[in-house]
PDB file of C-alpha atoms in Angstrom:
ATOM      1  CA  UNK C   1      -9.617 -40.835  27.828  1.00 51.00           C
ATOM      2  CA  UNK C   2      -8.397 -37.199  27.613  1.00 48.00           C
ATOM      3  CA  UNK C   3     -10.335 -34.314  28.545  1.00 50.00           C
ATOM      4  CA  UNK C   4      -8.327 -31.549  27.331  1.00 47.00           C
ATOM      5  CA  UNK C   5      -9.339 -28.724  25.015  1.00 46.00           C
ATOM      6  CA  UNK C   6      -8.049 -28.740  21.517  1.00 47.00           C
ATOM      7  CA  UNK C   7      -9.503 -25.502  20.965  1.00 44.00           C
ATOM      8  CA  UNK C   8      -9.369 -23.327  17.557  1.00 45.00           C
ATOM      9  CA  UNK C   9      -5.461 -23.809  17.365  1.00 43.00           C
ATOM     10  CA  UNK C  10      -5.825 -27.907  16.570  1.00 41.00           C
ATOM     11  CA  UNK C  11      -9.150 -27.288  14.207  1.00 40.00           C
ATOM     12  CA  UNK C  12      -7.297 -25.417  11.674  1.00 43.00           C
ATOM     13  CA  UNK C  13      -7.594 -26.116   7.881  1.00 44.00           C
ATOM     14  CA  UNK C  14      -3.958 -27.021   7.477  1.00 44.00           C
ATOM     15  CA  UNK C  15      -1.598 -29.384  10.541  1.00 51.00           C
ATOM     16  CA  UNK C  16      -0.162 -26.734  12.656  1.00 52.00           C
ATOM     17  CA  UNK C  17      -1.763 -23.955  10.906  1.00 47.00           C
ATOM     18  CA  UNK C  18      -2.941 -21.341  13.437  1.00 55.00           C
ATOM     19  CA  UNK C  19      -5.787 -18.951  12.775  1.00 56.00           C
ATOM     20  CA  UNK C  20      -5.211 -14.881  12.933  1.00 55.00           C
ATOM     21  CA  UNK C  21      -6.107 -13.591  16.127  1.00 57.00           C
ATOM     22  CA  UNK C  22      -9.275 -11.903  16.780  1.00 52.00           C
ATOM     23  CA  UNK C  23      -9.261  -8.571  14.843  1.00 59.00           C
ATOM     24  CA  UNK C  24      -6.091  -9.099  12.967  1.00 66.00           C
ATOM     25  CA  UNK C  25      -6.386  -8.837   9.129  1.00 75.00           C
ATOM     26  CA  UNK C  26      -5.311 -11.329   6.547  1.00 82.00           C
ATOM     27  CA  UNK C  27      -2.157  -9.864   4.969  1.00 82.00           C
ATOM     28  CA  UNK C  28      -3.759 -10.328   1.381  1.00 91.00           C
ATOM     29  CA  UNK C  29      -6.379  -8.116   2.872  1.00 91.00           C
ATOM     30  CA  UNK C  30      -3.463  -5.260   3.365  1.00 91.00           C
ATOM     31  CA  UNK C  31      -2.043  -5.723  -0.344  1.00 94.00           C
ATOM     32  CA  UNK C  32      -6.149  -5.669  -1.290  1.00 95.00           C
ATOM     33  CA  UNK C  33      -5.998  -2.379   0.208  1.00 95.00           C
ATOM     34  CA  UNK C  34      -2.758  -0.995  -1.082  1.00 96.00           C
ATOM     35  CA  UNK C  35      -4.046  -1.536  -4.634  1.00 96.00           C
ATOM     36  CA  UNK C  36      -7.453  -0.228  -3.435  1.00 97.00           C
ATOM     37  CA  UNK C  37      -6.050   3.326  -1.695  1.00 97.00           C
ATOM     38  CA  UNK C  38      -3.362   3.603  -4.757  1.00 97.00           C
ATOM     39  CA  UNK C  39      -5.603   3.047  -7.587  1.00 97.00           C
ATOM     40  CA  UNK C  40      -7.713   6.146  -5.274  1.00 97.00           C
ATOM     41  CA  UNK C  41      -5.138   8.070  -5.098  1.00 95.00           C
ATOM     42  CA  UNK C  42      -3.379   8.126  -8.029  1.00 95.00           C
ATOM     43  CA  UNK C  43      -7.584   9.056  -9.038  1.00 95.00           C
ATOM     44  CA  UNK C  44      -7.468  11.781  -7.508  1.00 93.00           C
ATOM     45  CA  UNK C  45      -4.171  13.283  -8.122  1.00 92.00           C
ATOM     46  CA  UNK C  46      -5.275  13.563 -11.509  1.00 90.00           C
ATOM     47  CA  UNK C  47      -8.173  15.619 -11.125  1.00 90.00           C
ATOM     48  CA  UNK C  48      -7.011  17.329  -8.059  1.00 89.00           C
ATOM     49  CA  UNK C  49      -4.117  18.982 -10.054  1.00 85.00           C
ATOM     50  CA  UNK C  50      -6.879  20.832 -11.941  1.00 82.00           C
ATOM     51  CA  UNK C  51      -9.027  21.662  -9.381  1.00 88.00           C
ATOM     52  CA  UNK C  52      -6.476  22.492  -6.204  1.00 86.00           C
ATOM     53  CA  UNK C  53      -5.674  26.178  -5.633  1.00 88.00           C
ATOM     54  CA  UNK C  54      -2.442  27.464  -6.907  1.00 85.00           C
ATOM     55  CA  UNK C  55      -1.140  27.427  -3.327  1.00 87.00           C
ATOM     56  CA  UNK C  56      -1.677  23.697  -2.965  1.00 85.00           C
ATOM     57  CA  UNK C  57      -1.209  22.431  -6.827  1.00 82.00           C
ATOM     58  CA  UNK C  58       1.995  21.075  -5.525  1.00 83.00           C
ATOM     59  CA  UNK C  59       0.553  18.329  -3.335  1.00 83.00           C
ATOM     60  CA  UNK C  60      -0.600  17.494  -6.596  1.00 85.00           C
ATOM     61  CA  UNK C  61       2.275  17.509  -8.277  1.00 82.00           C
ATOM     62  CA  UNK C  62       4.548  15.988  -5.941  1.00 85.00           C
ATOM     63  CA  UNK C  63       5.997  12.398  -5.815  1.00 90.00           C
ATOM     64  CA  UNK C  64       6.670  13.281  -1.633  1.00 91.00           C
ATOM     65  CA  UNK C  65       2.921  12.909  -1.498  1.00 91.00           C
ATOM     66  CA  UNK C  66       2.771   9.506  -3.292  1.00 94.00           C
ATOM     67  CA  UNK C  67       5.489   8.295  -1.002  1.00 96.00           C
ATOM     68  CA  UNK C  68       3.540   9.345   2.535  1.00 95.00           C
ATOM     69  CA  UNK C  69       0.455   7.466   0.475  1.00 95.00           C
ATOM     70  CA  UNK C  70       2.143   4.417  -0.091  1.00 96.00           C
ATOM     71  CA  UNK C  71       3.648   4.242   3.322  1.00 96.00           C
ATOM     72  CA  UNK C  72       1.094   5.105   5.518  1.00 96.00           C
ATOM     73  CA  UNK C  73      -1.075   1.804   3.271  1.00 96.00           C
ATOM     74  CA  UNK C  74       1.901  -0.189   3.761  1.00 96.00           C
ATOM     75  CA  UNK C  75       2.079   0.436   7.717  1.00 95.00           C
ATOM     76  CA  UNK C  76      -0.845  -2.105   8.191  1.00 93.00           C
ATOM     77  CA  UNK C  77       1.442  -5.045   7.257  1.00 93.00           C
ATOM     78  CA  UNK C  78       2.426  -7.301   9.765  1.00 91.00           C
ATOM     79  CA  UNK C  79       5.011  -9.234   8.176  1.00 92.00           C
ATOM     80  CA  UNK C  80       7.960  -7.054   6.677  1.00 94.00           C
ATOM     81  CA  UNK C  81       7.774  -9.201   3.328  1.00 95.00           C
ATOM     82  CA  UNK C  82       4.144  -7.828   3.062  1.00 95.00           C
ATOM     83  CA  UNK C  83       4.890  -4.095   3.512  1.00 95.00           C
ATOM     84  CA  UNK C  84       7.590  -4.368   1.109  1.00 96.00           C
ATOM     85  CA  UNK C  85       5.111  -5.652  -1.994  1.00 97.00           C
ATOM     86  CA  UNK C  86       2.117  -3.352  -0.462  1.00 97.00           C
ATOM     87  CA  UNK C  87       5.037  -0.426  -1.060  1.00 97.00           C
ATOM     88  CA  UNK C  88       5.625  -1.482  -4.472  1.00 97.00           C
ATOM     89  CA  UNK C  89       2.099  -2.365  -5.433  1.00 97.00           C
ATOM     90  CA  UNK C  90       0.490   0.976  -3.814  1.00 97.00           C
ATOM     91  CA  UNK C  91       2.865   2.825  -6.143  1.00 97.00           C
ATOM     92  CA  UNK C  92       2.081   0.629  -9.307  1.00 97.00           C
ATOM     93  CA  UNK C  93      -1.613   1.367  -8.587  1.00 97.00           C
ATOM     94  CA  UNK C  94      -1.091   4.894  -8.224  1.00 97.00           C
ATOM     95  CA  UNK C  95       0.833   4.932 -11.811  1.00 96.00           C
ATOM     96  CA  UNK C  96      -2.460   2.799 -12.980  1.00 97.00           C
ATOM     97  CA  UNK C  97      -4.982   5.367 -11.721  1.00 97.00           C
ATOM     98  CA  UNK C  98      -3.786   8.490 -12.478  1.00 95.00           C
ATOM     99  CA  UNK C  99      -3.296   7.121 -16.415  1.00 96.00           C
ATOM    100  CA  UNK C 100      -7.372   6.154 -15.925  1.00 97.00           C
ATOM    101  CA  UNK C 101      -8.464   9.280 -14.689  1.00 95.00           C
ATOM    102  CA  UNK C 102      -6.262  10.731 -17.352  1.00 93.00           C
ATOM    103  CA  UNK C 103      -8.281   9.066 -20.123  1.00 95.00           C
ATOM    104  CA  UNK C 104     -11.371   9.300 -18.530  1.00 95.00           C
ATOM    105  CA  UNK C 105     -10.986  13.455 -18.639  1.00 92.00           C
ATOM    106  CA  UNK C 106      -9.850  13.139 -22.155  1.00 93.00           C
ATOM    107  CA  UNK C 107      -6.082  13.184 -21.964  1.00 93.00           C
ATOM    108  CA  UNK C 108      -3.326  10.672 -23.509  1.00 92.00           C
ATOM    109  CA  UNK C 109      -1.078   9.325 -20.876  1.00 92.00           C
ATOM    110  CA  UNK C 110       2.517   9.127 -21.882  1.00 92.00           C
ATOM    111  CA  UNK C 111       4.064   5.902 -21.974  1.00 94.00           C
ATOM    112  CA  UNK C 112       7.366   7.005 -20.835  1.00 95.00           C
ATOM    113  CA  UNK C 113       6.379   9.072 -18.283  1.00 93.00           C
ATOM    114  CA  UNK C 114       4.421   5.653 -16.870  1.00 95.00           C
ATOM    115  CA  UNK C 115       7.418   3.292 -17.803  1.00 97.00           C
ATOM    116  CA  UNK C 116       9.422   5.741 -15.617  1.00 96.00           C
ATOM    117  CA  UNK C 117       6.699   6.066 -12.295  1.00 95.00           C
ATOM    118  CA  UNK C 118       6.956   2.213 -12.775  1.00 96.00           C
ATOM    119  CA  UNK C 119      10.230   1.927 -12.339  1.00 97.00           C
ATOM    120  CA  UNK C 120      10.716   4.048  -9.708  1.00 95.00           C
ATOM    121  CA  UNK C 121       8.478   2.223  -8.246  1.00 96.00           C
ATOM    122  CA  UNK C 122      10.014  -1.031  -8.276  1.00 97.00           C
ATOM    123  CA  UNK C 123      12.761   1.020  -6.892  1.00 97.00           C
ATOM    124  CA  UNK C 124      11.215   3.183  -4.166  1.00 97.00           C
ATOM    125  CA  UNK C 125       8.262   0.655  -3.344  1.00 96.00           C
ATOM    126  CA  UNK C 126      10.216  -1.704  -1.325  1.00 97.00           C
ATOM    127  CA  UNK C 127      11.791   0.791   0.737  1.00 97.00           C
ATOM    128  CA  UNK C 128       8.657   2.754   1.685  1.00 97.00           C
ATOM    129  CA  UNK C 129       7.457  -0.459   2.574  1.00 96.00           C
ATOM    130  CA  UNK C 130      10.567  -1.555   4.992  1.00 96.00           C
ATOM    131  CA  UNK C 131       9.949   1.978   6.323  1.00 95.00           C
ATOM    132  CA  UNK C 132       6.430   1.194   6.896  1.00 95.00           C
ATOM    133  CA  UNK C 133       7.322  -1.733   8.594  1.00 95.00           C
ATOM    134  CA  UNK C 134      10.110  -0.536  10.555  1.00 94.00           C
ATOM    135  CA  UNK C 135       8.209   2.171  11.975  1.00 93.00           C
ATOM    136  CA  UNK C 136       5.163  -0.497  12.970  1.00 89.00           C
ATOM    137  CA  UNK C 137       7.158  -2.559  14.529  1.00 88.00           C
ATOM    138  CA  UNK C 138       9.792  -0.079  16.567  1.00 82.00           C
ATOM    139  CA  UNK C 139      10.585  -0.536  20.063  1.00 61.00           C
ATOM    140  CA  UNK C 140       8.204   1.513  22.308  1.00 60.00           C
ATOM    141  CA  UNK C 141      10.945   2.679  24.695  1.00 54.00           C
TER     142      UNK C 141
END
């Protein structure tokens, strides 16, 4: 007869399976939230570049600001396979909201101009990611 604990680790849904630890997020949860935050932001960069003051239109304006977006919503991914898609996808969502907002305040997004912010970010994405990642995981010392 054994006594021993088998504890949360054994009573997982799949054989060796091991449950997240206590407070740590699902990584779907993180690519969730990069679609979430870039379909936001790519929102509000469209209305923001008619509403921000001349002297900060260019945040509007800028792809350097999409970039820190989509890196700082990759940095919550744990695994480095999961930054890398939440870099792409942020970016894809941005492209996706800012072509919504467009419509909704009566403008025709171009399709080149999103065939192009598409591509770049299948380019870009994964390295903001990596970055993302890189900097998450970096040696404290």
């Amino acid at each position: 007869m054994s006594t021993t604990d088998t504890g949360p680790d054994e009573t997982a849904s799949e054989p060796g399976a091991r449950p997240a630890p206590a407070g740590e997020r699902s990584p779907w949860f993180v690519l969730a939230l990069a679609v979430g935050g870039g379909l936001l932001v790519g929102v509000l960069t469209s209305y923001a570049q008619g509403l921000l003051p001349e002297v900060l239109a260019p945040l509007a304006n800028s792809s350097g600001s999409w970039s820190v977006a989509a890196l700082l919503l990759a940095y919550p991914a744990r695994r480095r396979g999961f930054a890398i898609a939440a870099g792409v996808l942020t970016l894809f969502a941005m492209v996706a909201g800012y072509d919504l907002a467009s419509v909704l305040r009566g403008f025709s997004p171009s399709l080149g101009s999103s065939l192009f912010w598409c591509a770049t970010a299948v380019v870009v994405g994964p390295f903001l990611g990596w970055g993302a990642h890189a900097l998450r995981t970096r040696s404290r010392y």
